CSV table of C-alpha atoms in Angstrom, one decimal:
chain,number,residue,atom,x,y,z
A,1,MET,CA,-2.0,-1.1,23.7
A,2,SER,CA,-3.1,2.5,23.4
A,3,TRP,CA,-6.8,3.3,24.2
A,4,GLN,CA,-7.1,4.6,20.6
A,5,ARG,CA,-6.1,1.2,19.2
A,6,ARG,CA,-8.7,-0.5,21.4
A,7,VAL,CA,-11.4,1.8,20.2
A,8,LEU,CA,-10.4,1.5,16.6
A,9,ASN,CA,-10.3,-2.3,16.7
A,10,ALA,CA,-13.8,-2.4,18.3
A,11,TRP,CA,-15.2,0.1,15.7
A,12,MET,CA,-13.8,-1.9,12.8
A,13,ARG,CA,-14.7,-5.3,14.2
A,14,TYR,CA,-18.3,-4.5,15.1
A,15,GLY,CA,-19.0,-1.7,12.6
A,16,MET,CA,-16.9,-1.9,9.5
A,17,LYS,CA,-16.3,-5.6,9.1
A,18,PRO,CA,-20.0,-6.6,9.2
A,19,ALA,CA,-20.7,-3.8,6.7
A,20,LEU,CA,-18.0,-5.1,4.3
A,21,GLN,CA,-19.4,-8.6,4.6
A,22,VAL,CA,-22.6,-7.4,2.9
A,23,ALA,CA,-21.4,-4.5,0.8
A,24,GLY,CA,-22.9,-4.1,-2.6
A,25,SER,CA,-21.2,-3.2,-5.9
A,26,PRO,CA,-17.5,-2.3,-6.2
A,27,GLU,CA,-18.5,1.1,-7.5
A,28,LEU,CA,-20.6,1.8,-4.3
A,29,ALA,CA,-17.7,0.7,-2.1
A,30,ARG,CA,-15.4,3.1,-4.1
A,31,ARG,CA,-17.7,6.0,-3.7
A,32,VAL,CA,-18.2,5.5,0.1
A,33,PHE,CA,-14.4,5.2,0.6
A,34,GLU,CA,-13.7,8.2,-1.5
A,35,LEU,CA,-16.2,10.3,0.5
A,36,ALA,CA,-15.3,9.0,4.0
A,37,ALA,CA,-11.6,8.7,3.9
A,38,PRO,CA,-10.7,12.4,3.8
A,39,LEU,CA,-13.2,13.1,6.5
A,40,PHE,CA,-12.0,10.5,8.9
A,41,CYS,CA,-8.3,10.8,8.0
A,42,PRO,CA,-7.7,14.5,6.9
A,43,ALA,CA,-4.4,15.7,5.5
A,44,LEU,CA,-2.1,17.8,7.6
A,45,PRO,CA,-2.6,21.6,7.4
A,46,PHE,CA,-1.0,23.2,4.4
A,47,THR,CA,-0.6,19.9,2.5
A,48,ARG,CA,0.1,20.5,-1.1
A,49,MET,CA,-1.5,18.3,-3.7
A,50,LEU,CA,-0.4,19.0,-7.3
A,51,ARG,CA,-1.8,17.2,-10.2
A,52,ARG,CA,0.6,16.4,-13.0
A,53,PRO,CA,-0.2,15.7,-16.7
A,54,ALA,CA,1.2,12.2,-16.7
A,55,PRO,CA,-0.1,9.4,-18.9
A,56,VAL,CA,-1.7,8.0,-15.8
A,57,PRO,CA,-3.4,10.7,-13.5
A,58,LEU,CA,-0.7,11.4,-10.9
A,59,THR,CA,-0.7,13.7,-7.8
A,60,LEU,CA,2.3,14.9,-5.9
A,61,VAL,CA,1.5,15.0,-2.2
A,62,SER,CA,3.8,16.9,0.1
A,63,ALA,CA,3.7,18.5,3.6
A,64,GLY,CA,6.4,20.6,5.2
A,65,GLN,CA,9.8,21.1,3.6
A,66,THR,CA,10.8,18.5,1.1
A,67,ARG,CA,14.1,17.6,-0.5
A,68,GLY,CA,14.5,17.8,-4.3
A,69,ARG,CA,15.4,14.9,-6.6
A,70,ARG,CA,14.2,12.2,-4.1
A,71,ILE,CA,10.6,10.9,-4.4
A,72,ILE,CA,8.4,8.1,-3.1
A,73,LEU,CA,6.1,6.4,-5.7
A,74,PHE,CA,3.2,5.2,-3.7
A,75,LEU,CA,0.6,2.7,-5.0
A,76,HIS,CA,-2.6,2.9,-2.9
A,77,GLY,CA,-4.6,0.0,-1.6
A,78,GLY,CA,-8.3,-0.6,-1.8
A,79,ALA,CA,-8.6,-4.2,-3.1
A,80,TYR,CA,-8.2,-2.9,-6.6
A,81,LEU,CA,-11.7,-1.5,-6.5
A,82,ALA,CA,-11.3,1.7,-4.3
A,83,GLY,CA,-8.7,4.3,-3.4
A,84,SER,CA,-7.1,7.4,-4.9
A,85,ALA,CA,-4.6,10.1,-4.1
A,86,ARG,CA,-7.5,12.2,-2.6
A,87,ALA,CA,-8.6,9.4,-0.3
A,88,TYR,CA,-5.0,8.8,0.9
A,89,GLN,CA,-4.0,12.4,1.5
A,90,GLY,CA,-4.1,12.0,5.3
A,91,MET,CA,-1.6,9.2,5.5
A,92,LEU,CA,0.6,10.3,2.7
A,93,SER,CA,0.8,13.9,4.0
A,94,ARG,CA,2.2,12.5,7.2
A,95,LEU,CA,4.6,10.2,5.4
A,96,SER,CA,5.8,13.2,3.3
A,97,PHE,CA,6.3,15.4,6.4
A,98,ALA,CA,8.1,12.6,8.4
A,99,SER,CA,10.4,11.8,5.5
A,100,GLY,CA,10.9,15.2,3.9
A,101,MET,CA,10.0,13.9,0.5
A,102,GLU,CA,7.3,14.3,-2.1
A,103,VAL,CA,5.0,11.3,-2.6
A,104,ALA,CA,3.8,10.6,-6.2
A,105,VAL,CA,0.4,8.8,-6.2
A,106,PRO,CA,-0.9,7.5,-9.5
A,107,ASP,CA,-4.7,7.0,-9.8
A,108,TYR,CA,-4.3,3.7,-11.6
A,109,ARG,CA,-7.3,2.1,-13.2
A,110,LEU,CA,-9.5,0.2,-10.8
A,111,LEU,CA,-11.3,-3.1,-11.7
A,112,GLN,CA,-14.5,-1.3,-12.6
A,113,GLU,CA,-12.6,0.6,-15.3
A,114,ALA,CA,-10.3,-2.2,-16.6
A,115,PRO,CA,-9.4,-5.6,-15.2
A,116,PHE,CA,-6.0,-7.1,-14.7
A,117,PRO,CA,-3.3,-6.3,-15.8
A,118,ALA,CA,-4.3,-2.6,-16.3
A,119,ALA,CA,-3.2,-1.6,-12.8
A,120,CYS,CA,0.2,-3.1,-13.4
A,121,ASP,CA,0.5,-1.3,-16.7
A,122,ASP,CA,-0.4,2.0,-15.0
A,123,ALA,CA,2.1,1.4,-12.2
A,124,LEU,CA,4.9,1.0,-14.8
A,125,ALA,CA,3.7,4.0,-16.7
A,126,ALA,CA,3.9,6.1,-13.5
A,127,TRP,CA,7.5,4.9,-13.0
A,128,GLN,CA,8.4,5.7,-16.6
A,129,TYR,CA,6.9,9.2,-16.2
A,130,LEU,CA,9.1,9.9,-13.2
A,131,ARG,CA,12.2,8.6,-15.1
A,132,ARG,CA,11.4,10.9,-18.0
A,133,ARG,CA,11.1,13.8,-15.5
A,134,GLY,CA,14.8,13.2,-14.7
A,135,TYR,CA,14.7,11.0,-11.7
A,136,ALA,CA,17.3,8.2,-11.7
A,137,ALA,CA,16.1,4.8,-10.6
A,138,ALA,CA,18.0,5.2,-7.3
A,139,ASP,CA,16.1,8.5,-6.6
A,140,ILE,CA,12.8,6.7,-6.5
A,141,LEU,CA,11.5,4.5,-3.6
A,142,LEU,CA,8.5,2.3,-4.3
A,143,ALA,CA,5.8,2.0,-1.6
A,144,GLY,CA,2.2,0.7,-1.3
A,145,ASP,CA,-0.3,-0.7,1.1
A,146,SER,CA,-2.5,-3.8,0.9
A,147,ALA,CA,-3.3,-4.4,-2.8
A,148,GLY,CA,-1.1,-1.4,-3.6
A,149,GLY,CA,1.7,-3.1,-1.7
A,150,GLY,CA,1.4,-6.2,-3.9
A,151,LEU,CA,1.3,-3.9,-6.9
A,152,ALA,CA,4.5,-2.2,-5.8
A,153,LEU,CA,6.2,-5.5,-5.4
A,154,ALA,CA,5.0,-6.7,-8.8
A,155,LEU,CA,6.4,-3.4,-10.2
A,156,LEU,CA,9.7,-4.0,-8.5
A,157,ALA,CA,10.0,-7.5,-10.1
A,158,ALA,CA,9.2,-6.0,-13.5
A,159,LEU,CA,11.8,-3.3,-13.1
A,160,LEU,CA,14.6,-5.6,-11.8
A,161,ALA,CA,13.9,-7.8,-14.9
A,162,ARG,CA,14.5,-4.7,-17.0
A,163,GLY,CA,17.7,-3.9,-15.2
A,164,GLU,CA,16.3,-0.9,-13.3
A,165,ARG,CA,16.8,-0.9,-9.5
A,166,PRO,CA,14.8,1.5,-7.3
A,167,ALA,CA,16.3,2.8,-4.0
A,168,GLY,CA,14.1,0.5,-2.0
A,169,LEU,CA,10.5,-0.5,-1.2
A,170,ILE,CA,8.1,-0.1,1.7
A,171,ALA,CA,5.0,-2.3,1.9
A,172,PHE,CA,2.2,-1.9,4.5
A,173,SER,CA,0.3,-5.1,5.0
A,174,PRO,CA,0.9,-6.2,1.4
A,175,TRP,CA,-1.5,-8.5,-0.5
A,176,CYS,CA,1.0,-10.6,-2.3
A,177,ASP,CA,-0.8,-13.9,-3.1
A,178,LEU,CA,-4.1,-13.8,-5.0
A,179,THR,CA,-4.2,-17.6,-4.9
A,180,LEU,CA,-5.2,-17.1,-1.2
A,181,SER,CA,-2.9,-19.9,0.0
A,182,GLY,CA,-1.6,-18.2,3.1
A,183,ALA,CA,-2.2,-20.0,6.3
A,184,SER,CA,-3.2,-16.8,8.2
A,185,ILE,CA,-6.2,-16.3,5.9
A,186,GLN,CA,-7.9,-19.0,7.9
A,187,ALA,CA,-5.9,-18.8,11.1
A,188,ASN,CA,-6.6,-15.1,11.6
A,189,ARG,CA,-10.1,-14.9,10.0
A,190,VAL,CA,-11.7,-14.1,13.4
A,191,LYS,CA,-8.8,-12.1,14.9
A,192,ASP,CA,-8.6,-9.8,11.9
A,193,ALA,CA,-10.5,-6.6,12.8
A,194,ILE,CA,-11.7,-5.6,9.3
A,195,ILE,CA,-11.1,-8.0,6.4
A,196,PRO,CA,-14.0,-10.4,5.8
A,197,THR,CA,-12.2,-13.5,4.4
A,198,GLY,CA,-15.4,-14.7,2.8
A,199,ARG,CA,-15.3,-11.8,0.3
A,200,MET,CA,-11.7,-12.2,-0.8
A,201,LYS,CA,-12.2,-14.8,-3.5
A,202,GLU,CA,-15.0,-12.7,-5.0
A,203,VAL,CA,-12.7,-9.6,-5.3
A,204,VAL,CA,-9.9,-11.7,-6.8
A,205,GLU,CA,-12.3,-13.1,-9.5
A,206,GLN,CA,-13.6,-9.6,-10.3
A,207,TYR,CA,-10.1,-8.2,-10.6
A,208,LEU,CA,-8.5,-11.0,-12.6
A,209,ALA,CA,-11.5,-11.5,-14.9
A,210,GLY,CA,-10.3,-15.1,-15.7
A,211,ALA,CA,-6.5,-14.5,-15.5
A,212,ASP,CA,-4.3,-16.9,-13.5
A,213,PRO,CA,-4.1,-15.8,-9.8
A,214,ALA,CA,-0.6,-17.2,-9.8
A,215,ASP,CA,0.6,-14.8,-12.5
A,216,ALA,CA,3.5,-13.0,-10.9
A,217,ARG,CA,2.1,-9.6,-11.9
A,218,ALA,CA,-1.0,-10.4,-9.7
A,219,SER,CA,0.8,-12.4,-7.0
A,220,PRO,CA,4.4,-11.1,-6.7
A,221,LEU,CA,5.0,-13.8,-4.1
A,222,PHE,CA,5.7,-16.0,-7.2
A,223,ALA,CA,7.9,-13.4,-9.0
A,224,GLU,CA,11.6,-13.4,-9.4
A,225,PHE,CA,13.6,-10.6,-7.7
A,226,PRO,CA,17.2,-10.6,-9.0
A,227,GLY,CA,19.3,-8.3,-6.8
A,228,PRO,CA,16.5,-6.6,-4.9
A,229,PRO,CA,17.0,-3.3,-3.1
A,230,PRO,CA,16.3,-2.9,0.7
A,231,VAL,CA,12.7,-3.6,1.6
A,232,LEU,CA,10.6,-2.8,4.7
A,233,ILE,CA,7.4,-4.8,5.3
A,234,GLN,CA,5.1,-3.8,8.1
A,235,ALA,CA,2.2,-6.0,9.1
A,236,GLY,CA,0.0,-6.8,12.1
A,237,ASP,CA,0.2,-10.1,13.9
A,238,THR,CA,-3.6,-10.6,13.7
A,239,GLU,CA,-4.1,-9.8,10.0
A,240,VAL,CA,-5.4,-12.4,7.6
A,241,LEU,CA,-2.5,-11.2,5.3
A,242,LEU,CA,0.2,-11.9,7.8
A,243,SER,CA,1.4,-15.0,5.9
A,244,ASP,CA,1.7,-12.9,2.7
A,245,ALA,CA,4.0,-10.5,4.5
A,246,GLN,CA,6.1,-13.3,6.1
A,247,ARG,CA,6.4,-15.3,2.9
A,248,MET,CA,7.2,-12.2,0.8
A,249,ALA,CA,10.0,-11.4,3.3
A,250,GLU,CA,11.4,-14.9,3.0
A,251,ARG,CA,11.3,-14.8,-0.8
A,252,LEU,CA,13.2,-11.5,-1.0
A,253,GLN,CA,15.8,-12.7,1.5
A,254,ALA,CA,16.3,-15.9,-0.5
A,255,ALA,CA,17.0,-13.6,-3.5
A,256,GLY,CA,19.8,-11.9,-1.6
A,257,GLY,CA,17.8,-8.9,-0.4
A,258,THR,CA,18.0,-7.0,2.9
A,259,VAL,CA,14.5,-7.2,4.3
A,260,ARG,CA,13.1,-5.8,7.6
A,261,LEU,CA,9.9,-7.5,8.6
A,262,SER,CA,8.3,-5.2,11.2
A,263,LEU,CA,5.4,-7.0,13.0
A,264,TRP,CA,3.0,-5.0,15.2
A,265,ARG,CA,0.8,-6.5,17.9
A,266,ASN,CA,-3.0,-6.4,17.5
A,267,VAL,CA,-3.3,-3.6,15.0
A,268,PRO,CA,-5.9,-3.5,12.2
A,269,HIS,CA,-5.1,-3.9,8.5
A,270,VAL,CA,-3.1,-0.9,7.2
A,271,TRP,CA,-3.3,0.9,10.6
A,272,GLN,CA,-0.9,3.5,9.2
A,273,PHE,CA,-3.9,5.0,7.5
A,274,MET,CA,-5.2,6.2,10.8
A,275,ALA,CA,-2.0,7.9,11.9
A,276,GLY,CA,-3.9,11.1,12.6
A,277,HIS,CA,-5.8,9.3,15.4
A,278,LEU,CA,-3.7,6.3,16.3
A,279,PRO,CA,-0.3,6.6,18.0
A,280,GLU,CA,0.8,3.2,16.6
A,281,GLY,CA,-0.1,4.4,13.1
A,282,GLN,CA,2.1,7.5,13.5
A,283,ALA,CA,4.9,5.4,14.9
A,284,ALA,CA,4.8,3.0,11.9
A,285,LEU,CA,4.9,5.9,9.5
A,286,GLU,CA,7.9,7.3,11.3
A,287,GLU,CA,9.7,4.0,11.0
A,288,ALA,CA,8.8,3.9,7.3
A,289,ALA,CA,10.1,7.5,6.8
A,290,ALA,CA,13.4,6.7,8.5
A,291,PHE,CA,13.8,3.7,6.2
A,292,ALA,CA,13.0,5.7,3.1
A,293,VAL,CA,15.6,8.4,4.1
A,294,SER,CA,18.2,5.8,4.6
A,295,ALA,CA,17.5,3.9,1.4
A,296,LEU,CA,17.4,7.0,-0.7
A,297,ASP,CA,20.6,8.3,0.9
A,298,GLY,CA,22.3,5.1,-0.2
A,299,GLY,CA,22.3,3.2,3.1
A,300,SER,CA,21.4,-0.4,3.6
A,301,ALA,CA,18.2,0.6,5.4
A,302,GLY,CA,18.3,-2.7,7.1
């Protein structure tokens, strides 16, 4: 374990987690995250962030030299109440640099703006925008973290049902089951460095606004995946969402997909976000970038 990981885990466990347990409104949480994230996790020097006039606000993030006609559509996390392209510029500039690809980041509607299924609708609209811009389905790789990982998987199921098959999918610590039935939610509730399990049901209720948590658009663990592309799922072995990652991998494999479940020891939720400070975060992004290159070049990526 790197010394940076020990420090980060302690800071999250004794600083961030108690704060999240008593955090106020979703809008306050969003504002704090939007302010703090670029300061703690700044983008690489000379990162380009280009806004595009898409139906859903969309930013193209890139760093270094990028290849044309290949793109990553990334759906950010934040429990459906926080997150944006701006907040994620640090992690995504590093993913772009490592993969040599642009990363398209839609600012989908959060629960304060519109409840479920607005985020799902916006994710599909972002996909359709890229398709209209001339990208073939096989030129686009889906990705996302936490809630955004679940959103990316829900989008994948919707696309496969329509006969469209992306090049692949990468999910960092995906939240795939809003019924909260995973065994690790209780088994890892103390071990998890940052997620307060006591607040999860509250967030689910705010996001769904009365909708069924087993709806496949909210919980892609229950979706159908006919002929899925290659998928990489990264998760930490002490996360409360570990079971979501494991069961999602099993479901995709049962559907005939090639899935790599990459488990990391004693890392916090979405540790990739801290790649600028955390060696394990950078290593995970490099693994993801290699997977993306292989998938978009037509390899099995397995």
